Structures are given as structure tokens and as C-alpha cells.
XYZ file of C-alpha atoms in Angstrom:
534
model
C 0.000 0.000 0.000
C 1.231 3.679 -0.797
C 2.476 5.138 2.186
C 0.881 8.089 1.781
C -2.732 6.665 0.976
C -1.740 5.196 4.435
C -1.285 8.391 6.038
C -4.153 10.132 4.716
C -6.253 7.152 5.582
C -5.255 7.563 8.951
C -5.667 10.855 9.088
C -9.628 10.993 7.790
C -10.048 8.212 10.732
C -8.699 10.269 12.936
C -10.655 13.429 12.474
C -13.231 11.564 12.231
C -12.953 10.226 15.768
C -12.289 13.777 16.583
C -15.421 14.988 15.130
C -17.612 12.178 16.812
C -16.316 13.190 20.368
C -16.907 16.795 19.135
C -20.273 15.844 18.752
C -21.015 14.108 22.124
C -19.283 16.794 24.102
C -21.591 19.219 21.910
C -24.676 17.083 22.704
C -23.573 16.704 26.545
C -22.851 20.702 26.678
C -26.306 21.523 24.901
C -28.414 18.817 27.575
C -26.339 20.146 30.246
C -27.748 24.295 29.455
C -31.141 22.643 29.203
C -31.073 21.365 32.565
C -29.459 24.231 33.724
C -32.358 26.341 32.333
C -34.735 24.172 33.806
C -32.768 24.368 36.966
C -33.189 28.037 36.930
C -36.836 28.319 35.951
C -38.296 25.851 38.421
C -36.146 27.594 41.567
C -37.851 28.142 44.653
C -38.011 31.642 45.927
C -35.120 32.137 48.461
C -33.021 34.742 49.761
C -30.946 34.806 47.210
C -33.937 36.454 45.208
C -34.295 38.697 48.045
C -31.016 40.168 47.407
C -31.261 40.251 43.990
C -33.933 42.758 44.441
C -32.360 44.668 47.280
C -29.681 45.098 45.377
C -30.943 46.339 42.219
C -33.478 48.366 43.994
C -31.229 50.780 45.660
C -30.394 52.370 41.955
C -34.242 52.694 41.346
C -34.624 53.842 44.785
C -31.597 56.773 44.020
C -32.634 57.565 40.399
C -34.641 60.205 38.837
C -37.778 58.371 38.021
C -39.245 59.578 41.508
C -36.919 60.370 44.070
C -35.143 62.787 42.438
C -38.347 63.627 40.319
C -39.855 64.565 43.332
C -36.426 65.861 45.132
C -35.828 68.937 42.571
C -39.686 69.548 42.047
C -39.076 71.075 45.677
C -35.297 71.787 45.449
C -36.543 74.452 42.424
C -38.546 76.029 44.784
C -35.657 76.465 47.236
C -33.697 77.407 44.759
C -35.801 79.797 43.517
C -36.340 81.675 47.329
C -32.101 81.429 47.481
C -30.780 82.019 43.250
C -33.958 83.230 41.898
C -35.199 86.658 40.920
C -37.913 87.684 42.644
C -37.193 84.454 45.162
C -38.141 82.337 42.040
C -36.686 80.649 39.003
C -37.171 82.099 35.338
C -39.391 79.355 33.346
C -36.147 78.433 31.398
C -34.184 78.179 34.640
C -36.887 75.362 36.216
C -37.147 73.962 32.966
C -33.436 73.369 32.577
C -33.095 72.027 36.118
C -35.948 69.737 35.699
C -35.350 68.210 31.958
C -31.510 67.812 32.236
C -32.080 64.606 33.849
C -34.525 62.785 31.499
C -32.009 63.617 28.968
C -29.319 62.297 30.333
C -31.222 59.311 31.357
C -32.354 58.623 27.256
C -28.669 58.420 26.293
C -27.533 56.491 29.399
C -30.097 54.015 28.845
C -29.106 53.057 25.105
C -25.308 53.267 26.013
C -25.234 51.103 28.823
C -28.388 48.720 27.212
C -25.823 48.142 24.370
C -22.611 47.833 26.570
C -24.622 45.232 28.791
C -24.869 42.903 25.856
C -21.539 43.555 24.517
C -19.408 43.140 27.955
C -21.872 41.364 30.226
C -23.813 42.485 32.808
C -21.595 41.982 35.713
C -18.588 44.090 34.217
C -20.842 47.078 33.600
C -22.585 46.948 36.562
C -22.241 49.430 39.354
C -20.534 52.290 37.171
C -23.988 53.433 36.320
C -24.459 53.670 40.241
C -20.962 55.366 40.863
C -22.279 58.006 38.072
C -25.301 58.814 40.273
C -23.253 58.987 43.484
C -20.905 61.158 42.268
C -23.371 63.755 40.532
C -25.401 63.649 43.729
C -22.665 65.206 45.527
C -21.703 67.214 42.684
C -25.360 68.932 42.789
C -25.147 68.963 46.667
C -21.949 70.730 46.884
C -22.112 73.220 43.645
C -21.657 76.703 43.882
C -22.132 80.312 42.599
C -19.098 82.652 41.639
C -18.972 85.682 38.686
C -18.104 83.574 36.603
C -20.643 80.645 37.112
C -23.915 80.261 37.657
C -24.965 77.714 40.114
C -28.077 76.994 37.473
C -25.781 76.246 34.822
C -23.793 73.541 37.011
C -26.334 71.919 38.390
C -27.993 71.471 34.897
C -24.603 69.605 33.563
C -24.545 67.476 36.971
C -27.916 66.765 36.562
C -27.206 65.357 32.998
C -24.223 63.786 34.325
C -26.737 61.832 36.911
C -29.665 60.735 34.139
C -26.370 59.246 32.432
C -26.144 57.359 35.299
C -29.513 56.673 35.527
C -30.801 55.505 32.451
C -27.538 52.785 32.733
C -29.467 51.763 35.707
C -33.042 51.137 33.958
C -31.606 47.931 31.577
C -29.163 46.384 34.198
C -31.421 46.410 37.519
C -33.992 44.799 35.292
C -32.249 42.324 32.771
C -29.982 40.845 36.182
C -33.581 39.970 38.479
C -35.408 38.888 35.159
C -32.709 36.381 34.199
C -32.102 35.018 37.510
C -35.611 34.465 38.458
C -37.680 31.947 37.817
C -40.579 31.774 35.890
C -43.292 31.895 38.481
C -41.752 35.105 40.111
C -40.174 36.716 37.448
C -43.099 39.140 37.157
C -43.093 39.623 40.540
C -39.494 40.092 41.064
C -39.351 42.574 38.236
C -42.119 45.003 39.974
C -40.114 44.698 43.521
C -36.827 46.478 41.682
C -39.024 49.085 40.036
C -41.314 49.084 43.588
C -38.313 50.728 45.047
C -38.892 53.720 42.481
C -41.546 53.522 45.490
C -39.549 53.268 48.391
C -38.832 56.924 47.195
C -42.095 56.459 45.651
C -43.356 53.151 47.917
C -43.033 51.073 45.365
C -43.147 52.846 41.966
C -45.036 54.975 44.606
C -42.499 54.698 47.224
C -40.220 57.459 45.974
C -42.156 60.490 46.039
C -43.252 58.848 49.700
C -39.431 58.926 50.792
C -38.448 62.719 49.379
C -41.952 63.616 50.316
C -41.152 62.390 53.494
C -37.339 63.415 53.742
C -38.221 66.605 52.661
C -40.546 66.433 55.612
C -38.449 65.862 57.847
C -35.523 68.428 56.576
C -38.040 71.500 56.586
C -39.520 70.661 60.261
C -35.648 70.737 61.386
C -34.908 73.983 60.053
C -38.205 75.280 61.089
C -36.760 77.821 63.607
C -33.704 78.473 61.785
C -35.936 79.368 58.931
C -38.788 81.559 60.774
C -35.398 83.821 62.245
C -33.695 84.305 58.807
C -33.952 87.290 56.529
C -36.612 86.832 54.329
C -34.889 88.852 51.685
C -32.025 86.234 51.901
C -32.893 82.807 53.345
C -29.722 81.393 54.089
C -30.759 78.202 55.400
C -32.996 77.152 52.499
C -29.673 76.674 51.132
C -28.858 73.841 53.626
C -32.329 72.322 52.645
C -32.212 71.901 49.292
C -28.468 70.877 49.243
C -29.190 67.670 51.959
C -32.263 66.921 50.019
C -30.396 66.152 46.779
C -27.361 64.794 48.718
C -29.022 62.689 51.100
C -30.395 60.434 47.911
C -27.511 59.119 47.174
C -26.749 57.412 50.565
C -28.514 53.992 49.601
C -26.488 54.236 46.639
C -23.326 54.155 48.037
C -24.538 51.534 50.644
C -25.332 49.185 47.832
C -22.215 49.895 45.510
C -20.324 47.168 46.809
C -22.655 44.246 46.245
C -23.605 45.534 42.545
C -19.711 45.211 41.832
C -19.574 42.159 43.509
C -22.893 40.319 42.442
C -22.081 37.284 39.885
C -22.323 37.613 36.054
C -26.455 36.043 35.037
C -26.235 32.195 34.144
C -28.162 32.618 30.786
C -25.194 35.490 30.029
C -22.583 32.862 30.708
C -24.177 30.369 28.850
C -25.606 32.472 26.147
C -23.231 35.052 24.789
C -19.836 34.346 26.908
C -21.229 30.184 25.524
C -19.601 28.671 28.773
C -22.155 26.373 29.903
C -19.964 24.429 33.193
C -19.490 27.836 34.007
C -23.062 29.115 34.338
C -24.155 24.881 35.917
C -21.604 25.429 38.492
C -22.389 28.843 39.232
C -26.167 27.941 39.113
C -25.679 25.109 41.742
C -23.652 27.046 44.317
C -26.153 30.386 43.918
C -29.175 27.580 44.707
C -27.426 25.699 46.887
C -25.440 27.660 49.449
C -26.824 31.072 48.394
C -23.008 32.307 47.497
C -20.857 32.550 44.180
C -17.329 31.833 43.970
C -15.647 32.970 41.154
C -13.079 30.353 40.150
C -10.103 31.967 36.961
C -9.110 29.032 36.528
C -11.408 26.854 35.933
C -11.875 25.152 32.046
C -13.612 26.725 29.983
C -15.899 24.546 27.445
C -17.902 26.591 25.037
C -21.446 25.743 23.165
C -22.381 26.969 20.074
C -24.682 29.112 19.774
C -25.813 32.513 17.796
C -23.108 35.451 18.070
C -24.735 39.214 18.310
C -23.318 41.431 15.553
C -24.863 43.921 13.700
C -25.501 41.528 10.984
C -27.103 39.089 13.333
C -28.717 42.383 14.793
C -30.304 43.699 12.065
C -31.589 40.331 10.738
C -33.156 39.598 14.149
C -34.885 42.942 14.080
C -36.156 42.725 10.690
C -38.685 39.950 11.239
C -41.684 40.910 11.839
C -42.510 39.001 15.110
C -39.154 40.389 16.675
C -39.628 44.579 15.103
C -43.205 44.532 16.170
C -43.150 43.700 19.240
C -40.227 46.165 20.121
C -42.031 48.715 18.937
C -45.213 48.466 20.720
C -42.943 47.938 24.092
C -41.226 51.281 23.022
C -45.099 52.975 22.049
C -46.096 52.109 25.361
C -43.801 52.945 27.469
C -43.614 57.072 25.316
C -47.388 57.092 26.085
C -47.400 56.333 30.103
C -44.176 59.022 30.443
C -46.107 61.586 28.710
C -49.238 61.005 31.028
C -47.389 60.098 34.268
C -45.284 62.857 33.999
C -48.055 65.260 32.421
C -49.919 64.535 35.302
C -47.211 66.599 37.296
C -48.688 69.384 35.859
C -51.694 69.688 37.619
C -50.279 69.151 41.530
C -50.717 72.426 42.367
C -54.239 72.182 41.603
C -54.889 68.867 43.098
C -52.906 70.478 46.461
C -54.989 73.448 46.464
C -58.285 71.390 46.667
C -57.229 69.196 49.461
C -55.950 72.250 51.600
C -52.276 71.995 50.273
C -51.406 74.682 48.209
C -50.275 77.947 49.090
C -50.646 79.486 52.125
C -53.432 81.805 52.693
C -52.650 85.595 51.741
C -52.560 86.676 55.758
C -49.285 84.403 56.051
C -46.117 86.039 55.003
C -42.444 86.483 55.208
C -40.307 83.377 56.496
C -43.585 81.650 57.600
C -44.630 81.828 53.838
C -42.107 79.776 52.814
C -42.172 77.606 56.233
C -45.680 77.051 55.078
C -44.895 76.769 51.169
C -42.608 74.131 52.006
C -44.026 71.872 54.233
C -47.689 71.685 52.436
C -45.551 70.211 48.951
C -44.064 67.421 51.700
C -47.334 66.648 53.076
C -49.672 67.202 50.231
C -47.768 64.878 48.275
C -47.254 61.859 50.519
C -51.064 62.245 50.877
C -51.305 61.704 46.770
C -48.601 58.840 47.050
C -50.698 56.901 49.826
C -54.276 57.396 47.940
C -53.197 56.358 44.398
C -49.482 55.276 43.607
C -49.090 52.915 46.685
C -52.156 50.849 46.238
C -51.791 50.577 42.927
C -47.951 49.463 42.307
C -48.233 46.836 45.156
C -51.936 45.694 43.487
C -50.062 45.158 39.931
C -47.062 43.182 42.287
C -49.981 40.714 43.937
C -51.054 39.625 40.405
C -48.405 40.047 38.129
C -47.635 36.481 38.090
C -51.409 35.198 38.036
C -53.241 37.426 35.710
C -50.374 38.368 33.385
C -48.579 41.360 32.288
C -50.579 42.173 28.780
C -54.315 41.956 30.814
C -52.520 44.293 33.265
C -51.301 47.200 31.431
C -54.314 46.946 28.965
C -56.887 47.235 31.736
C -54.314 50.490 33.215
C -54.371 52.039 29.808
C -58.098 51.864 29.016
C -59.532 52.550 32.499
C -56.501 56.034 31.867
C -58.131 56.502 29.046
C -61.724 56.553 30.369
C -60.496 58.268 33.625
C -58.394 61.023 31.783
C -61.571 61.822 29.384
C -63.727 62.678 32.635
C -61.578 64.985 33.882
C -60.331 66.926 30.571
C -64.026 67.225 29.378
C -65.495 68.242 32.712
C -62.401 69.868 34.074
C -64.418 73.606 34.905
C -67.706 71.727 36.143
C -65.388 69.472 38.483
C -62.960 72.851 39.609
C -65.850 75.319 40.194
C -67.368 74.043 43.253
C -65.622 72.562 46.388
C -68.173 69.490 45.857
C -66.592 69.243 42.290
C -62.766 69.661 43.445
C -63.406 67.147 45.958
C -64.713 64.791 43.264
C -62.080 65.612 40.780
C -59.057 64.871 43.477
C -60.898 61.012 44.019
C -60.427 60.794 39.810
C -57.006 62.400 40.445
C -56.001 59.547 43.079
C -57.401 56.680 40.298
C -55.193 57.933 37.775
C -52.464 57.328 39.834
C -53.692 53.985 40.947
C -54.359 52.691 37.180
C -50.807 54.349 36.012
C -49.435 52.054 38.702
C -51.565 49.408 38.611
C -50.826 49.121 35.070
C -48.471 50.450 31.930
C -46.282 51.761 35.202
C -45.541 48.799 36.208
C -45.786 46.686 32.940
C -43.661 48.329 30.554
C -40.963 47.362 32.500
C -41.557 43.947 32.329
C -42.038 43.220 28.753
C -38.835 44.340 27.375
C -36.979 42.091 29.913
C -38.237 38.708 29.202
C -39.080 39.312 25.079
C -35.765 38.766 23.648
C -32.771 36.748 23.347
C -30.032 37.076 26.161
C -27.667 38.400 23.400
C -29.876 41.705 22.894
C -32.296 41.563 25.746
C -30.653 44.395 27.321
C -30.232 46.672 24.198
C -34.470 46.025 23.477
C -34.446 46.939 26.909
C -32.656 50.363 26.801
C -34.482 51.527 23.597
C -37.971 50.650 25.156
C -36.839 52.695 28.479
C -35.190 55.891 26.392
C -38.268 55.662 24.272
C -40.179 56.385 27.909
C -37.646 58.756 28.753
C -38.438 60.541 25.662
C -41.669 61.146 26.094
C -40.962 62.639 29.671
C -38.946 64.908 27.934
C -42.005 66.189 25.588
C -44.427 66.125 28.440
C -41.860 68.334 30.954
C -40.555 70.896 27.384
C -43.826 70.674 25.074
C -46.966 70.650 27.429
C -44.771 72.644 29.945
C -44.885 75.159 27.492
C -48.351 74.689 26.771
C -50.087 74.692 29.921
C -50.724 78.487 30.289
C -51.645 79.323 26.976
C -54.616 81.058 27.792
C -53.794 81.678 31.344
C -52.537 80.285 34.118
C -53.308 76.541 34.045
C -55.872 77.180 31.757
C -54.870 74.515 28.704
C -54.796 72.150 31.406
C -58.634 70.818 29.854
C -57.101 70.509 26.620
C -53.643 68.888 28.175
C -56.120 65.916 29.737
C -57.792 65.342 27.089
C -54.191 64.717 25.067
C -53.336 62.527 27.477
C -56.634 60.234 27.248
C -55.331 60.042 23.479
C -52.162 58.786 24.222
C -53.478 56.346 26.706
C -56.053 54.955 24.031
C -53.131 54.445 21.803
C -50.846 53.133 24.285
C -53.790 50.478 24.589
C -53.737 49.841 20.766
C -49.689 49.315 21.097
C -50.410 46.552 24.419
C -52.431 44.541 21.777
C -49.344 43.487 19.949
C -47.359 42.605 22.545
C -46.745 38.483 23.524
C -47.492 37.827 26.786
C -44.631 36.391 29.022
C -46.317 34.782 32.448
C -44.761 31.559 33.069
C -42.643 31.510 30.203
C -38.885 30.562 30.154
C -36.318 32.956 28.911
């Protein structure tokens, strides 16, 4: 025989050996992720879970959406009594103040969507929250010189911090939704966005805990306040300052365990491809409650699809996949433009339960004593009648009724709720019978926002998609949200006194009751994802 038939012969045998054991290792790796999926879907709740939520939490807890929402709704009108002319803040100035953040936020939330997906979430995690930390401070300790005005820097700090923010939207929802099980992940998804209500009380919690801390920092200055110069006010400029700074405490509590918290199993197994990896880490999390990360340990990959733009764009262009994204992204625009529109008519709503200004015989330093400490109150009376019911109701039954039924029922009962009072708004306003009935519709807005597209949009984007660009859906569904904050706070900030004070605020209603029929419209193309694996 030739000797090199021989040889070639031998070497066809040989890679053919090579490519059987390929294939059973392939075929052991591929059974091992499905029981590792399994594994993960059918966990019982434990404290693990807990943590998970605690942990991702604390950034909802510290970031804009209602803490801080609520924090420089009040800290402009310090600001205004210290910086202001007139001991208030030009239009422009409040506006700048107020919408730096939600921009900041829409850009944060694409870049750090994306770089989740590229880099993984553990290796991005926590810089989002070091962002927020250190523009807290930044805002807290800012000053005013010839050459700078203290507007100007706490408008680029304020940016700096929705940055940081809108990192934390994708990552503090992606990392609970893919370590969850099925049965909870609903559930599990609310309780991080809840904590947007323990500054609101739970999507709610939020505004409870500045409504509350803000509380709490005006009663202790009370008779430092009352004995300052009214022309001056000195130590409104403590007030404001602790208020912003004192948000970013839980933040910096929590940094550690978001830099330490493991990299997701279905991230390890699905775009890193290292299936022992994610098994062993899955076992120990389940098992013990702890993760050890071991360097150097043997890495055995799957296959399995790569993201690229290629891959991106041909995932995106099917109709099932484009759809979808878009009616998560719809949805989400409408609520911001509502939830946030509704900010608009506060005053109003604190005027009719006894809240708003003080009466005309009050002046000086107990004016803005007074001022101050009805915008606490009056609001953590709002929070507790609509927002807090309503955020925990949508947690109870998340997992049970389903997301879709959820925000479709929020959106059309908005809808109904938002027609009343646009349509009626003078007949409800004109008699204290009518305000009293118009603050009771006011309270069920809140309660259907929560218990509803609030809560939901949320939800969707994190459990729709493939691990490889589950957190990049999930950042252009949230900046899409963000967006429409932005409109509400510039465009219907603009037009809400056309006419006269707060008198397009009929007209502003009844825009919103169109954007909640269409958010409906966008819910009906969205797949529901109760009790579905990842």
C-alpha cells in the first residue's frame, strides 16, 4: 500500500474520531444548558432572590424616576427663594433644572443597554451607580461665583446623573429577570421598580421617601428658617443641598454588592457560551446562596448565535421580533407623557385638598415655612391614595393574571379616567363638591398608572428577547419612555398656560386620554410572558 494513501487514511479516521467526540461533548454541553435552564426556571423563591432585588433596587430607589423627580420639584422652589429673581426661578431656569435629567437618562439608557450585551452584565454593573453617586454630591456641593452660575452647574450634573440613571433602567432589570424563575419573574421585576416607590413606595415609594425626607428636613430647620432674613434665606440653602445629597446614601450603601454580584447564568451560557461555568455557578447560587468565582477553571464553550450587527439587524427585521419592540417602546412614550403630564396639575390637586399655598394673611419666612411643608405633606397624601395601592396591586397579580391583561386594563380605564376629567375639568374645579370629586379621579389615575403600563412596561422588554440583545431592546424601550418625559416636561410645559394660568390644562387631559387609548392599541401586539422561560 502507498504510504501516503496510508497516512491520509489515517488521518480521515482520525478526524473523524475527533469529530464524533466533538459531537457528544456538543450534545452533553447543549443537555447540560437545558437542565441548567430548567434548573433556573423551576427555583424556589429564596433569599438569594431577596437580594437580587435589594440590590438592584437601591439604583431605582436613588434615580430620577421619583426620588429625584420629586427631590428637585421642591429643590426648584428652594432654589428659587435662594438664586432666583424675585425668590423664584425664570421658566427656562426650572425647565433646565428639571429636563436635564430625562435627557441624560435617554442616552444612558441606550449606552449602557448596548454595553450590557456587549461586555456582560456583571462588568458594567455598578458604574452606572458610581455616576449617580458622584453627581449627587456634585449637585449637593455646587456653587455660585462671577463667573458661574450655580443653574448652569447643576444642569450639567444633573445630565451627568440621568447618564447614570438611564444605565441603571436595563441592568437592575435584565440581572432579576434572568435570575428568576418563571413563576416570580413578574413579581421580582415590579419589587426592583417598587423601590422607584420606596422613594415612591413602590413605583409609589419614591415620592413617599423625598416627600417624606423633605418632611423631615423642613420641620428641622423650622426655627432656623422663621429667624432668617426673608430677603435672603440662608438656610434654604442647607435644605435643598441635603435633600439632593441625602439620595444618594442607599447608593453608596449598595455599591459594593452591585460590583460584587455574579455575572447572570443565561449570560454565561448564552453570549460568553460557557455552559460548566453558568451549571456550576447555578448550583452554588441555589445551593449555598453564594458565588465563587473560580479563573481558573476550564472553559468549554457551546455553540450558539453570536450578536453582531448583521445578526442584529436580521433579528430585528422579522416581523414578530420589530413589532413587538415597537409596541414595548409605544407604550412605554405614552405612560411618560401622562405620568409625567400629570405633574402638571399638583398644584391644583394640592390646592383642593388644603395643600397649596398658604393663605394671603401668612407672610415672610412663615410663607415659605408654610410653602414648604404643604408640597411634603400634600404629596405623601397623593402617594398613599393612588401610587401605593396601585404598584403593590399590579405586584400581587403580576404572576397570576399576566402582564398584557394588566397594562391593557391600566391604559383603558386612563383613558376613560383622563376623558372625565379633561371634558369636565371647569364643572369638576368650580365648586368645592366638584374639586373634591375631581381629586378622588385624580387619586385613580395614579392607581391605574401604577396598577398598570407603570408597572408593565418594565416587564415586557426584559423577558421578550434573546439574552444576546435583551438588554439593548431593553434600553431603547426605556429611552423611548424617557423621551416622552422629555415632551411632556418641554412641550406641554410650554403649553399649559396658553390662555392663562393653568388654563390649557382641559385641553392637556384630554391629550393625554389620546395617548393612553393608543398606548392600549400598542399593548395589543405585545406576547405575553407569564410563566414563560427565557
Amino acid at each position: 500500500m502507498d504510504p501516503s494513501n496510508s497516512k491520509a487514511a489515517g488521518r480521515n479516521t482520525l478526524g473523524r474520531a475527533f469529530s464524533l467526540e466533538d459531537a457528544e461533548s456538543l450534545d452533553t454541553l447543549n443537555e447540560k444548558r437545558r437542565a441548567t435552564l430548567a434548573e433556573i426556571d423551576s427555583a424556589k423563591f429564596s433569599w438569594w432572590h431577596v437580594r437580587i432585588c435589594l440590590v438592584a433596587g437601591v439604583g431605582f430607589f436613588t434615580d430620577a424616576q421619583v426620588y429625584d423627580i420629586f427631590a428637585i420639584n421642591i429643590a426648584s422652589v428652594m432654589l428659587g427663594y435662594v438664586y432666583g429673581h424675585g425668590q423664584k426661578l425664570s421658566p427656562n431656569q426650572d425647565l433646565g433644572v428639571k429636563v436635564a435629567t430625562p435627557v441624560g437618562t435617554v442616552i444612558g439608557q441606550l449606552v449602557f443597554g448596548w454595553l450590557a450585551d456587549v461586555y456582560g452584565r456583571k462588568r458594567i454593573y455598578g458604574y452606572e451607580l458610581m455616576l449617580m453617586i458622584v453627581a449627587s454630591f456634585g449637585q449637593a456641593l455646587a456653587g455660585q461665583a462671577h463667573g458661574v452660575n450655580i443653574i448652569g452647574v447643576l444642569v450639567v450634573w444633573r445630565f451627568v446623573m440621568g447618564v447614570g440613571i438611564g444605565g441603571d433602567y436595563p441592568l437592575s432589570s435584565v440581572i432579576p429577570a434572568e435570575f428568576s424563575s418563571t413563576r416570580i419573574r413578574g413579581r421580582m421585576m415590579i419589587a426592583v421598580g417598587a423601590n422607584q416607590g420606596w422613594g415612591q413606595l413602590g413605583i409609589t415609594h419614591k415620592v413617599e421617601a423625598a416627600a417624606l425626607v423633605s418632611f423631615i428636613i423642613t420641620t428641622a430647620y423650622k426655627s432656623t428658617l422663621l429667624a432668617d432674613n426673608p430677603r435672603v434665606l440662608p438656610h434654604v440653602d442647607y435644605m435643598w443641598r441635603l435633600l439632593i445629597g441625602l439620595g444618594c446614601i442607599p447608593g453608596a450603601v449598595a455599591l459594593y454588592f452591585r460590583l460584587t454580584i455574579p455575572e447572570t447564568p443565561r449570560f454565561t451560557m448564552d453570549v460568553e457560551r460557557n455552559v460548566r461555568q453558568a451549571a456550576r455557578d447555578v448550583d452554588r447560587i441555589l445551593a449555598e446562596g453564594t458565588y465563587k468565582n473560580d479563573p481558573d477553571a476550564v472553559i468549554e464553550r457551546v455553540r450558539a448565535p453570536k450578536a453582531s450587527r448583521k445578526d442584529f439587524a436580521r433579528f430585528f427585521s422579522k416581523r414578530e421580533n420589530w413589532v413587538p419592540l415597537a409596541g414595548m417602546c409605544y407604550s412605554w412614550f405614552a405612560i411618560d407623557v401622562a405620568f409625567y403630564g400629570l405633574g402638571l396639575n399638583t398644584s391644583i390637586i394640592l390646592q383642593a385638598i388644603g395643600f397649596g399655598s398658604p393663605s394671603v394673611d401668612v407672610k415672610g419666612t412663615a410663607a415659605v415655612y408654610e410653602t414648604l411643608k404643604n408640597i411634603s405633606v400634600g404629596n405623601m397624601i397623593l402617594a398613599v391614595a393612588g401610587l401605593i395601592p396601585g404598584a403593590w396591586t399590579a405586584f400581587l397579580v403580576v404572576d397570576s393574571w399576566g402582564r398584557k391583561p394588566i397594562q391593557l386594563l391600566g391604559f383603558v380605564m386612563l383613558t376613560i379616567l383622563y376623558v372625565i376629567m379633561g371634558f369636565a375639568f371647569e364643572k369638576l374645579t368650580d365648586t368645592s363638591q366638584g374639586r373634591k370629586v375631581f381629586v378622588f379621579l385624580y387619586c385613580l389615575t395614579n392607581f391605574f398608572s401604577n396598577f398598570g403600563p407603570n408597572s408593565t412596561v418594565s416587564v415586557f422588554p426584559g423577558e421578550s428577547f434573546p439574552t444576546r440583545y435583551r438588554s439593548t431592546a431593553f434600553g431603547m424601550a426605556a429611552a423611548s419612555g424617557k423621551l416622552g418625559a422629555v415632551v411632556s416636561q418641554v412641550g406641554f410645559g410650554k403649553l399649559v398656560n396658553i390662555g392663562g394660568e393653568n388654563a390649557f390644562v382641559p385641553h392637556l387631559l384630554e391629550i393625554f386620554a389620546f395617548f393612553m387609548l393608543t398606548g392600549a392599541l400598542a399593548t395589543l401586539v405585545l406576547r405575553e410572558g407569564k410563566n414563560l422561560t427565557l
